[in-house]
Amino acid sequence: MSNASAAAAARTDLFDPVQLGPYTLANRIVMAPLTRSRADDAGVPGELQAKYYAQRSSAGLIISEATNISPQGKGYIRTPGIWSPEQVAGWKLTTKAVHDKGSRIFLQLWHVGRISHPDLQPGGALPVAPSAVLAVNQQAYTYEGFKPLVTPRALETAEIPGIIADYARGAKNALDAGFDGVEIHSANGYLLQQFLSDKTNKRDDRYGGSIENRTRIVVEVVDAVTKVCGSDRVGIRLSPLTTFGDIGDSNPEPLYLSLIEQINPYKLAYLHVIEGETRGDRNPAGGFDLQKLHRAFNGLYMVNNNYTLELALEAREKKLADLIAFGRPFISNPDLVERLRDGAPLTPADPDTFYAGEERGYTDYPSL
Ligand code: PHB
């Protein structure tokens, strides 16, 4: 360790253990969920994923890549699922490999909603969403390459209990597969954020209109998933200021404060917030102070988006967050925690292998 990094380590608890629900995490650094598109066409992960996640087990907590809760929830080729017995069996390789290395792993429960394409849907059906509102200028990556998205079909009110049951089944299957908990993906313009946001939710039933109505499905998912896992094994991810996937809300502050007020009674393990624009500006114009969410929430607060060691140290010094999730740096630095602790240089990631390449750009990045 260099003198500078020894000094940095002395003034931070970033590399110290922290309690998350029933688990003592080895440190406050989290591997963020990262879509890597290397499952088979049935959404089954295998030995390759087990090796990849095990290599990254010095993270205090790993959150799996976004994982489809149902065939309808899928929007990208070769993303994994958590609805079939084969998928559960495949994921067991990963959870065992991570546990053997002494880390913890949550599965991220995902339904993409309108961010899909008939080519990826059962029976070539239209993707579903709260309302028939097209995501403008967005492409789906299908088996035949990129195709423009189509206008989705609005879900019937009577279909919503089935969607919630799919989240609950995903949570049950995740526990069966050996995951330590689950993260509810309510961010980045996918189904749950499509319900939250007035840009995409034009419904006139009890799932649309007022803030209470637009937040209803998320609260119902939290209710169903915590019944399966226990509250302290459940986290939720939000991105209140993102426009990713053509999402947006005319007044996000009261919307997200209301959501937090409603989920606080469940005593979730953590709230995971993408600060600003996904993979972009951490402080976009027209935003609000996201620390208001931190102050409102009654569990651990996890932050993400373009973090560096310096930003992470500052977040802990100023108590802006309990846990720091790093995404892209974990792709190309399997030993990211050691490198940050030792002040070692980071290897840049190759975007050409983010979503393709099998072991190339996946399990072949060296540790120091
Ligand atoms: C992606 O595949 O690009 C992706 C998936 C899930 C996210 C964000 C991005 O939350």
mmCIF file of C-alpha atoms and ligand atoms in Angstrom:
data_model
loop_
_atom_site.group_PDB
_atom_site.id
_atom_site.type_symbol
_atom_site.label_atom_id
_atom_site.label_comp_id
_atom_site.label_asym_id
_atom_site.label_seq_id
_atom_site.Cartn_x
_atom_site.Cartn_y
_atom_site.Cartn_z
ATOM 1 C CA MET A 1 0.000 0.000 0.000
ATOM 2 C CA SER A 2 1.337 3.470 -0.865
ATOM 3 C CA ASN A 3 1.598 6.123 1.848
ATOM 4 C CA ALA A 4 -1.177 8.111 0.230
ATOM 5 C CA SER A 5 -3.564 5.159 0.117
ATOM 6 C CA ALA A 6 -2.607 4.095 3.654
ATOM 7 C CA ALA A 7 -3.557 7.588 4.749
ATOM 8 C CA ALA A 8 -6.801 7.340 2.795
ATOM 9 C CA ALA A 9 -7.593 3.961 4.365
ATOM 10 C CA ALA A 10 -6.965 5.366 7.833
ATOM 11 C CA ARG A 11 -9.559 8.081 7.388
ATOM 12 C CA THR A 12 -12.323 5.878 5.991
ATOM 13 C CA ASP A 13 -14.451 2.909 6.941
ATOM 14 C CA LEU A 14 -15.092 2.112 3.260
ATOM 15 C CA PHE A 15 -13.096 -1.102 3.587
ATOM 16 C CA ASP A 16 -14.505 -2.111 6.961
ATOM 17 C CA PRO A 17 -17.331 -4.603 7.655
ATOM 18 C CA VAL A 18 -20.913 -3.374 7.771
ATOM 19 C CA GLN A 19 -24.162 -5.066 8.769
ATOM 20 C CA LEU A 20 -26.811 -5.446 6.043
ATOM 21 C CA GLY A 21 -29.912 -7.166 7.364
ATOM 22 C CA PRO A 22 -28.736 -10.550 8.673
ATOM 23 C CA TYR A 23 -25.369 -10.313 6.888
ATOM 24 C CA THR A 24 -22.035 -8.862 7.916
ATOM 25 C CA LEU A 25 -20.581 -7.590 4.653
ATOM 26 C CA ALA A 26 -16.778 -7.521 4.429
ATOM 27 C CA ASN A 27 -16.781 -3.892 3.256
ATOM 28 C CA ARG A 28 -19.051 -1.112 2.012
ATOM 29 C CA ILE A 29 -18.283 -1.636 -1.666
ATOM 30 C CA VAL A 30 -21.025 -3.217 -3.760
ATOM 31 C CA MET A 31 -20.827 -4.638 -7.266
ATOM 32 C CA ALA A 32 -23.709 -2.949 -9.103
ATOM 33 C CA PRO A 33 -26.021 -4.924 -11.393
ATOM 34 C CA LEU A 34 -24.516 -5.148 -14.888
ATOM 35 C CA THR A 35 -26.219 -6.662 -17.930
ATOM 36 C CA ARG A 36 -23.654 -8.910 -19.652
ATOM 37 C CA SER A 37 -25.850 -11.009 -21.994
ATOM 38 C CA ARG A 38 -24.041 -14.322 -21.754
ATOM 39 C CA ALA A 39 -26.832 -16.637 -20.582
ATOM 40 C CA ASP A 40 -28.162 -19.165 -23.100
ATOM 41 C CA ASP A 41 -31.279 -18.498 -25.161
ATOM 42 C CA ALA A 42 -33.438 -20.055 -22.419
ATOM 43 C CA GLY A 43 -32.037 -17.541 -19.929
ATOM 44 C CA VAL A 44 -29.940 -20.141 -18.108
ATOM 45 C CA PRO A 45 -26.600 -19.055 -16.603
ATOM 46 C CA GLY A 46 -23.822 -21.587 -16.029
ATOM 47 C CA GLU A 47 -20.183 -22.107 -15.118
ATOM 48 C CA LEU A 48 -19.089 -18.992 -17.006
ATOM 49 C CA GLN A 49 -21.253 -16.708 -14.865
ATOM 50 C CA ALA A 50 -20.143 -18.540 -11.705
ATOM 51 C CA LYS A 51 -16.507 -17.862 -12.552
ATOM 52 C CA TYR A 52 -17.191 -14.196 -13.386
ATOM 53 C CA TYR A 53 -19.046 -13.464 -10.147
ATOM 54 C CA ALA A 54 -16.579 -15.453 -8.028
ATOM 55 C CA GLN A 55 -13.719 -13.393 -9.462
ATOM 56 C CA ARG A 56 -15.480 -10.273 -8.143
ATOM 57 C CA SER A 57 -16.197 -11.639 -4.653
ATOM 58 C CA SER A 58 -14.064 -9.146 -2.779
ATOM 59 C CA ALA A 59 -17.076 -6.826 -3.073
ATOM 60 C CA GLY A 60 -18.900 -6.755 0.243
ATOM 61 C CA LEU A 61 -22.077 -7.451 -1.701
ATOM 62 C CA ILE A 62 -22.715 -8.432 -5.317
ATOM 63 C CA ILE A 63 -25.988 -7.549 -7.015
ATOM 64 C CA SER A 64 -26.594 -9.826 -9.975
ATOM 65 C CA GLU A 65 -27.205 -8.572 -13.461
ATOM 66 C CA ALA A 66 -30.867 -7.692 -14.046
ATOM 67 C CA THR A 67 -32.741 -11.006 -14.261
ATOM 68 C CA ASN A 68 -36.084 -11.497 -15.997
ATOM 69 C CA ILE A 69 -38.938 -12.610 -13.731
ATOM 70 C CA SER A 70 -40.959 -13.987 -16.666
ATOM 71 C CA PRO A 71 -40.657 -14.510 -20.423
ATOM 72 C CA GLN A 72 -42.764 -11.347 -20.809
ATOM 73 C CA GLY A 73 -40.271 -9.416 -18.688
ATOM 74 C CA LYS A 74 -37.431 -9.970 -21.155
ATOM 75 C CA GLY A 75 -36.119 -7.180 -23.371
ATOM 76 C CA TYR A 76 -32.604 -8.167 -24.389
ATOM 77 C CA ILE A 77 -31.211 -11.345 -25.895
ATOM 78 C CA ARG A 78 -29.248 -13.684 -23.632
ATOM 79 C CA THR A 79 -30.274 -12.016 -20.387
ATOM 80 C CA PRO A 80 -30.830 -14.576 -17.627
ATOM 81 C CA GLY A 81 -34.155 -15.481 -16.059
ATOM 82 C CA ILE A 82 -35.425 -16.688 -12.700
ATOM 83 C CA TRP A 83 -38.709 -18.333 -13.625
ATOM 84 C CA SER A 84 -37.676 -21.881 -14.683
ATOM 85 C CA PRO A 85 -36.129 -24.799 -12.752
ATOM 86 C CA GLU A 86 -33.231 -24.842 -15.240
ATOM 87 C CA GLN A 87 -32.481 -21.191 -14.448
ATOM 88 C CA VAL A 88 -32.580 -21.893 -10.707
ATOM 89 C CA ALA A 89 -30.172 -24.820 -11.188
ATOM 90 C CA GLY A 90 -27.861 -22.654 -13.310
ATOM 91 C CA TRP A 91 -27.795 -19.838 -10.754
ATOM 92 C CA LYS A 92 -26.857 -22.300 -7.973
ATOM 93 C CA LEU A 93 -23.382 -22.517 -9.534
ATOM 94 C CA THR A 94 -22.958 -18.769 -9.110
ATOM 95 C CA THR A 95 -24.285 -18.496 -5.559
ATOM 96 C CA LYS A 96 -22.104 -21.408 -4.409
ATOM 97 C CA ALA A 97 -18.999 -19.954 -6.060
ATOM 98 C CA VAL A 98 -19.594 -16.542 -4.445
ATOM 99 C CA HIS A 99 -20.324 -18.030 -1.024
ATOM 100 C CA ASP A 100 -17.211 -20.216 -1.240
ATOM 101 C CA LYS A 101 -15.249 -16.964 -1.593
ATOM 102 C CA GLY A 102 -16.978 -15.466 1.446
ATOM 103 C CA SER A 103 -19.129 -12.837 -0.249
ATOM 104 C CA ARG A 104 -22.876 -12.263 -0.504
ATOM 105 C CA ILE A 105 -25.051 -11.977 -3.602
ATOM 106 C CA PHE A 106 -28.555 -10.616 -4.189
ATOM 107 C CA LEU A 107 -30.500 -11.254 -7.383
ATOM 108 C CA GLN A 108 -32.016 -8.272 -9.198
ATOM 109 C CA LEU A 109 -35.671 -8.898 -10.161
ATOM 110 C CA TRP A 110 -36.418 -7.364 -13.577
ATOM 111 C CA HIS A 111 -39.378 -6.772 -15.854
ATOM 112 C CA VAL A 112 -38.531 -4.473 -18.771
ATOM 113 C CA GLY A 113 -42.122 -3.496 -19.587
ATOM 114 C CA ARG A 114 -42.198 -1.529 -22.856
ATOM 115 C CA ILE A 115 -38.409 -1.800 -23.425
ATOM 116 C CA SER A 116 -38.814 -4.989 -25.451
ATOM 117 C CA HIS A 117 -39.821 -6.133 -28.906
ATOM 118 C CA PRO A 118 -42.257 -8.763 -30.279
ATOM 119 C CA ASP A 119 -39.204 -10.758 -31.456
ATOM 120 C CA LEU A 120 -38.295 -11.226 -27.777
ATOM 121 C CA GLN A 121 -41.832 -11.829 -26.481
ATOM 122 C CA PRO A 122 -43.691 -15.149 -26.139
ATOM 123 C CA GLY A 123 -45.745 -15.746 -29.293
ATOM 124 C CA GLY A 124 -44.440 -12.529 -30.850
ATOM 125 C CA ALA A 125 -46.817 -10.526 -28.640
ATOM 126 C CA LEU A 126 -46.535 -6.810 -28.043
ATOM 127 C CA PRO A 127 -44.514 -5.814 -24.976
ATOM 128 C CA VAL A 128 -46.661 -4.636 -22.060
ATOM 129 C CA ALA A 129 -46.600 -1.361 -20.149
ATOM 130 C CA PRO A 130 -48.873 0.757 -17.941
ATOM 131 C CA SER A 131 -50.026 2.626 -21.034
ATOM 132 C CA ALA A 132 -49.624 2.375 -24.815
ATOM 133 C CA VAL A 133 -46.830 4.968 -24.921
ATOM 134 C CA LEU A 134 -43.862 4.344 -27.209
ATOM 135 C CA ALA A 135 -40.312 4.801 -25.902
ATOM 136 C CA VAL A 136 -39.074 7.284 -28.510
ATOM 137 C CA ASN A 137 -35.740 6.764 -30.280
ATOM 138 C CA GLN A 138 -35.035 3.474 -28.513
ATOM 139 C CA GLN A 139 -33.790 0.245 -30.080
ATOM 140 C CA ALA A 140 -34.201 -3.360 -29.009
ATOM 141 C CA TYR A 141 -31.287 -5.754 -29.473
ATOM 142 C CA THR A 142 -32.968 -8.802 -31.010
ATOM 143 C CA TYR A 143 -31.661 -12.041 -32.504
ATOM 144 C CA GLU A 144 -31.537 -10.180 -35.828
ATOM 145 C CA GLY A 145 -29.724 -7.131 -34.490
ATOM 146 C CA PHE A 146 -31.088 -3.737 -33.478
ATOM 147 C CA LYS A 147 -34.747 -2.957 -34.209
ATOM 148 C CA PRO A 148 -36.789 0.111 -33.229
ATOM 149 C CA LEU A 149 -39.124 -0.398 -30.290
ATOM 150 C CA VAL A 150 -42.873 -0.670 -30.916
ATOM 151 C CA THR A 151 -45.784 0.893 -29.068
ATOM 152 C CA PRO A 152 -46.569 -1.420 -26.147
ATOM 153 C CA ARG A 153 -49.944 -2.782 -25.076
ATOM 154 C CA ALA A 154 -51.451 -1.298 -21.902
ATOM 155 C CA LEU A 155 -51.862 -3.907 -19.167
ATOM 156 C CA GLU A 156 -55.419 -4.658 -18.054
ATOM 157 C CA THR A 157 -56.043 -3.997 -14.367
ATOM 158 C CA ALA A 158 -56.838 -7.698 -13.991
ATOM 159 C CA GLU A 159 -53.346 -8.638 -15.236
ATOM 160 C CA ILE A 160 -51.494 -6.782 -12.494
ATOM 161 C CA PRO A 161 -51.887 -9.452 -9.770
ATOM 162 C CA GLY A 162 -50.206 -11.883 -12.175
ATOM 163 C CA ILE A 163 -47.229 -9.535 -12.600
ATOM 164 C CA ILE A 164 -46.915 -9.204 -8.830
ATOM 165 C CA ALA A 165 -47.063 -12.989 -8.532
ATOM 166 C CA ASP A 166 -44.211 -13.178 -11.054
ATOM 167 C CA TYR A 167 -42.077 -10.970 -8.788
ATOM 168 C CA ALA A 168 -42.945 -13.198 -5.812
ATOM 169 C CA ARG A 169 -42.074 -16.342 -7.778
ATOM 170 C CA GLY A 170 -38.775 -14.743 -8.825
ATOM 171 C CA ALA A 171 -37.991 -13.991 -5.186
ATOM 172 C CA LYS A 172 -38.859 -17.552 -4.119
ATOM 173 C CA ASN A 173 -36.756 -19.007 -6.927
ATOM 174 C CA ALA A 174 -33.861 -16.685 -6.050
ATOM 175 C CA LEU A 175 -33.829 -18.016 -2.482
ATOM 176 C CA ASP A 176 -34.057 -21.584 -3.806
ATOM 177 C CA ALA A 177 -31.049 -20.828 -6.022
ATOM 178 C CA GLY A 178 -29.050 -19.771 -2.954
ATOM 179 C CA PHE A 179 -29.196 -15.986 -3.301
ATOM 180 C CA ASP A 180 -28.880 -14.065 -0.031
ATOM 181 C CA GLY A 181 -31.685 -11.706 -1.007
ATOM 182 C CA VAL A 182 -33.185 -9.778 -3.892
ATOM 183 C CA GLU A 183 -33.196 -6.254 -5.276
ATOM 184 C CA ILE A 184 -36.424 -4.974 -6.798
ATOM 185 C CA HIS A 185 -35.484 -3.137 -10.017
ATOM 186 C CA SER A 186 -37.669 -0.034 -10.033
ATOM 187 C CA ALA A 187 -35.243 2.117 -12.036
ATOM 188 C CA ASN A 188 -33.855 2.912 -15.483
ATOM 189 C CA GLY A 189 -37.169 3.238 -17.264
ATOM 190 C CA TYR A 190 -38.244 -0.389 -16.924
ATOM 191 C CA LEU A 191 -41.728 -1.614 -15.947
ATOM 192 C CA LEU A 192 -41.955 -0.366 -12.368
ATOM 193 C CA GLN A 193 -40.562 3.058 -13.207
ATOM 194 C CA GLN A 194 -42.976 3.181 -16.162
ATOM 195 C CA PHE A 195 -45.780 2.948 -13.581
ATOM 196 C CA LEU A 196 -44.191 5.567 -11.304
ATOM 197 C CA SER A 197 -43.623 8.172 -14.035
ATOM 198 C CA ASP A 198 -46.326 10.441 -15.406
ATOM 199 C CA LYS A 199 -44.593 10.451 -18.799
ATOM 200 C CA THR A 200 -45.424 6.752 -19.261
ATOM 201 C CA ASN A 201 -48.368 6.138 -16.943
ATOM 202 C CA LYS A 202 -51.601 7.516 -18.436
ATOM 203 C CA ARG A 203 -53.904 5.042 -16.673
ATOM 204 C CA ASP A 204 -57.248 5.943 -15.183
ATOM 205 C CA ASP A 205 -57.617 2.924 -12.889
ATOM 206 C CA ARG A 206 -56.182 2.614 -9.371
ATOM 207 C CA TYR A 207 -52.664 2.189 -10.824
ATOM 208 C CA GLY A 208 -52.571 5.586 -12.545
ATOM 209 C CA GLY A 209 -53.179 9.271 -11.971
ATOM 210 C CA SER A 210 -52.335 10.360 -8.417
ATOM 211 C CA ILE A 211 -48.983 9.691 -6.782
ATOM 212 C CA GLU A 212 -50.708 7.185 -4.523
ATOM 213 C CA ASN A 213 -51.978 5.324 -7.573
ATOM 214 C CA ARG A 214 -48.740 5.439 -9.586
ATOM 215 C CA THR A 215 -46.721 4.112 -6.641
ATOM 216 C CA ARG A 216 -49.260 1.375 -5.872
ATOM 217 C CA ILE A 217 -47.733 -1.427 -7.955
ATOM 218 C CA VAL A 218 -44.257 -0.848 -6.479
ATOM 219 C CA VAL A 219 -45.622 -0.990 -2.934
ATOM 220 C CA GLU A 220 -47.543 -4.158 -3.838
ATOM 221 C CA VAL A 221 -44.365 -5.725 -5.241
ATOM 222 C CA VAL A 222 -42.477 -4.766 -2.059
ATOM 223 C CA ASP A 223 -45.274 -6.319 -0.013
ATOM 224 C CA ALA A 224 -45.258 -9.566 -2.017
ATOM 225 C CA VAL A 225 -41.481 -9.928 -2.180
ATOM 226 C CA THR A 226 -40.898 -9.189 1.526
ATOM 227 C CA LYS A 227 -43.506 -11.832 2.372
ATOM 228 C CA VAL A 228 -41.334 -14.335 0.488
ATOM 229 C CA CYS A 229 -37.848 -13.232 1.595
ATOM 230 C CA GLY A 230 -38.315 -11.361 4.855
ATOM 231 C CA SER A 231 -37.831 -7.600 4.779
ATOM 232 C CA ASP A 232 -34.170 -7.636 5.686
ATOM 233 C CA ARG A 233 -33.275 -9.608 2.559
ATOM 234 C CA VAL A 234 -34.876 -7.127 0.159
ATOM 235 C CA GLY A 235 -33.518 -3.946 -1.399
ATOM 236 C CA ILE A 236 -34.969 -1.644 -4.033
ATOM 237 C CA ARG A 237 -33.328 0.373 -6.808
ATOM 238 C CA LEU A 238 -34.590 3.773 -7.943
ATOM 239 C CA SER A 239 -33.369 6.336 -10.481
ATOM 240 C CA PRO A 240 -35.524 9.409 -9.809
ATOM 241 C CA LEU A 241 -33.656 11.738 -12.183
ATOM 242 C CA THR A 242 -32.817 9.488 -15.107
ATOM 243 C CA THR A 243 -34.180 9.788 -18.636
ATOM 244 C CA PHE A 244 -32.818 6.346 -19.571
ATOM 245 C CA GLY A 245 -35.324 4.534 -21.804
ATOM 246 C CA ASP A 246 -37.185 7.807 -22.503
ATOM 247 C CA ILE A 247 -38.506 7.909 -18.933
ATOM 248 C CA GLY A 248 -39.261 10.985 -16.850
ATOM 249 C CA ASP A 249 -41.619 12.553 -14.364
ATOM 250 C CA SER A 250 -42.853 16.149 -14.248
ATOM 251 C CA ASN A 251 -42.317 16.369 -10.474
ATOM 252 C CA PRO A 252 -40.133 13.541 -9.130
ATOM 253 C CA GLU A 253 -39.450 14.879 -5.626
ATOM 254 C CA PRO A 254 -42.910 14.363 -4.070
ATOM 255 C CA LEU A 255 -43.324 11.131 -6.052
ATOM 256 C CA TYR A 256 -40.199 9.507 -4.657
ATOM 257 C CA LEU A 257 -40.631 10.917 -1.147
ATOM 258 C CA SER A 258 -44.128 9.422 -1.092
ATOM 259 C CA LEU A 259 -42.835 6.076 -2.299
ATOM 260 C CA ILE A 260 -40.216 6.001 0.460
ATOM 261 C CA GLU A 261 -42.756 6.946 3.093
ATOM 262 C CA GLN A 262 -44.942 4.055 1.927
ATOM 263 C CA ILE A 263 -42.177 1.443 1.878
ATOM 264 C CA ASN A 264 -40.549 2.484 5.178
ATOM 265 C CA PRO A 265 -42.924 0.284 7.241
ATOM 266 C CA TYR A 266 -41.450 -2.765 5.456
ATOM 267 C CA LYS A 267 -37.967 -1.980 6.871
ATOM 268 C CA LEU A 268 -36.112 -2.992 3.717
ATOM 269 C CA ALA A 269 -32.414 -3.799 3.921
ATOM 270 C CA TYR A 270 -31.419 -0.970 1.601
ATOM 271 C CA LEU A 271 -32.438 1.702 -0.874
ATOM 272 C CA HIS A 272 -30.188 1.859 -3.955
ATOM 273 C CA VAL A 273 -30.270 5.170 -5.812
ATOM 274 C CA ILE A 274 -28.720 5.959 -9.181
ATOM 275 C CA GLU A 275 -27.659 9.563 -8.723
ATOM 276 C CA GLY A 276 -28.578 11.639 -11.760
ATOM 277 C CA GLU A 277 -28.572 10.424 -15.328
ATOM 278 C CA THR A 278 -27.816 6.695 -15.691
ATOM 279 C CA ARG A 279 -24.156 6.389 -16.760
ATOM 280 C CA GLY A 280 -24.121 10.159 -17.183
ATOM 281 C CA ASP A 281 -24.342 13.497 -15.429
ATOM 282 C CA ARG A 282 -24.534 13.038 -11.661
ATOM 283 C CA ASN A 283 -26.268 16.421 -11.245
ATOM 284 C CA PRO A 284 -28.568 16.989 -14.208
ATOM 285 C CA ALA A 285 -30.398 20.289 -14.581
ATOM 286 C CA GLY A 286 -33.885 20.341 -13.089
ATOM 287 C CA GLY A 287 -33.102 17.658 -10.512
ATOM 288 C CA PHE A 288 -33.616 17.810 -6.765
ATOM 289 C CA ASP A 289 -31.385 17.039 -3.796
ATOM 290 C CA LEU A 290 -31.390 13.237 -3.618
ATOM 291 C CA GLN A 291 -30.096 13.380 -0.039
ATOM 292 C CA LYS A 292 -33.723 14.095 0.841
ATOM 293 C CA LEU A 293 -34.386 10.451 -0.066
ATOM 294 C CA HIS A 294 -31.477 9.355 2.116
ATOM 295 C CA ARG A 295 -32.884 11.302 5.058
ATOM 296 C CA ALA A 296 -36.394 9.957 4.459
ATOM 297 C CA PHE A 297 -35.425 6.273 4.201
ATOM 298 C CA ASN A 298 -35.109 4.068 7.278
ATOM 299 C CA GLY A 299 -32.562 1.479 6.076
ATOM 300 C CA LEU A 300 -29.087 1.492 4.542
ATOM 301 C CA TYR A 301 -28.608 3.963 1.698
ATOM 302 C CA MET A 302 -26.650 2.750 -1.338
ATOM 303 C CA VAL A 303 -25.476 5.111 -4.063
ATOM 304 C CA ASN A 304 -24.296 4.512 -7.611
ATOM 305 C CA ASN A 305 -23.218 6.373 -10.746
ATOM 306 C CA ASN A 306 -19.688 7.093 -11.915
ATOM 307 C CA TYR A 307 -18.122 6.663 -8.485
ATOM 308 C CA THR A 308 -14.373 6.995 -8.081
ATOM 309 C CA LEU A 309 -12.347 6.209 -4.975
ATOM 310 C CA GLU A 310 -12.295 9.911 -4.108
ATOM 311 C CA LEU A 311 -16.068 10.264 -4.453
ATOM 312 C CA ALA A 312 -16.611 7.130 -2.381
ATOM 313 C CA LEU A 313 -14.296 8.364 0.375
ATOM 314 C CA GLU A 314 -16.104 11.693 0.375
ATOM 315 C CA ALA A 315 -19.488 9.950 0.558
ATOM 316 C CA ARG A 316 -18.382 8.123 3.694
ATOM 317 C CA GLU A 317 -16.647 11.100 5.271
ATOM 318 C CA LYS A 318 -19.724 13.269 4.842
ATOM 319 C CA LYS A 319 -22.074 10.351 5.615
ATOM 320 C CA LEU A 320 -23.856 10.780 2.300
ATOM 321 C CA ALA A 321 -24.250 7.006 1.896
ATOM 322 C CA ASP A 322 -23.776 3.717 3.717
ATOM 323 C CA LEU A 323 -22.812 1.612 0.700
ATOM 324 C CA ILE A 324 -21.199 2.554 -2.627
ATOM 325 C CA ALA A 325 -22.033 0.524 -5.746
ATOM 326 C CA PHE A 326 -19.485 0.464 -8.560
ATOM 327 C CA GLY A 327 -20.598 -0.802 -11.963
ATOM 328 C CA ARG A 328 -18.331 -0.538 -14.992
ATOM 329 C CA PRO A 329 -15.069 -0.539 -12.948
ATOM 330 C CA PHE A 330 -16.000 -4.060 -11.782
ATOM 331 C CA ILE A 331 -16.203 -5.266 -15.388
ATOM 332 C CA SER A 332 -12.497 -4.728 -16.032
ATOM 333 C CA ASN A 333 -11.131 -4.924 -12.476
ATOM 334 C CA PRO A 334 -12.193 -8.193 -10.854
ATOM 335 C CA ASP A 335 -10.110 -7.210 -7.803
ATOM 336 C CA LEU A 336 -11.577 -3.697 -7.677
ATOM 337 C CA VAL A 337 -11.809 -3.608 -3.876
ATOM 338 C CA GLU A 338 -8.109 -4.418 -3.443
ATOM 339 C CA ARG A 339 -7.140 -1.905 -6.128
ATOM 340 C CA LEU A 340 -9.165 0.870 -4.501
ATOM 341 C CA ARG A 341 -7.781 0.007 -1.079
ATOM 342 C CA ASP A 342 -4.204 -0.026 -2.380
ATOM 343 C CA GLY A 343 -4.553 3.001 -4.617
ATOM 344 C CA ALA A 344 -3.644 0.828 -7.614
ATOM 345 C CA PRO A 345 -4.471 1.896 -11.189
ATOM 346 C CA LEU A 346 -7.719 0.684 -12.754
ATOM 347 C CA THR A 347 -7.952 -1.112 -16.089
ATOM 348 C CA PRO A 348 -10.417 0.569 -18.483
ATOM 349 C CA ALA A 349 -13.338 -1.577 -19.675
ATOM 350 C CA ASP A 350 -13.873 -2.402 -23.345
ATOM 351 C CA PRO A 351 -17.463 -1.473 -24.346
ATOM 352 C CA ASP A 352 -17.321 -3.844 -27.322
ATOM 353 C CA THR A 353 -17.503 -6.789 -24.922
ATOM 354 C CA PHE A 354 -20.079 -5.395 -22.482
ATOM 355 C CA TYR A 355 -22.873 -7.470 -24.070
ATOM 356 C CA ALA A 356 -20.980 -10.065 -26.116
ATOM 357 C CA GLY A 357 -17.755 -12.012 -26.273
ATOM 358 C CA GLU A 358 -18.348 -15.009 -23.982
ATOM 359 C CA GLU A 359 -15.211 -15.234 -21.761
ATOM 360 C CA ARG A 360 -13.529 -12.416 -23.694
ATOM 361 C CA GLY A 361 -14.051 -9.152 -21.842
ATOM 362 C CA TYR A 362 -15.839 -11.134 -19.109
ATOM 363 C CA THR A 363 -13.635 -13.561 -17.199
ATOM 364 C CA ASP A 364 -10.293 -12.698 -18.827
ATOM 365 C CA TYR A 365 -9.582 -9.339 -17.158
ATOM 366 C CA PRO A 366 -6.609 -10.021 -14.870
ATOM 367 C CA SER A 367 -6.312 -9.281 -11.176
ATOM 368 C CA LEU A 368 -3.136 -7.532 -10.104
HETATM 369 C C1 PHB B 1 -28.792 -2.505 -20.172
HETATM 370 O O1 PHB B 1 -28.867 -3.667 -20.542
HETATM 371 O O2 PHB B 1 -28.246 -1.640 -20.854
HETATM 372 C C2 PHB B 1 -29.350 -2.141 -18.877
HETATM 373 C C3 PHB B 1 -30.019 -3.091 -18.144
HETATM 374 C C4 PHB B 1 -30.535 -2.761 -16.929
HETATM 375 C C5 PHB B 1 -30.377 -1.490 -16.450
HETATM 376 C C6 PHB B 1 -29.716 -0.545 -17.176
HETATM 377 C C7 PHB B 1 -29.188 -0.873 -18.391
HETATM 378 O O3 PHB B 1 -30.892 -1.159 -15.281
#
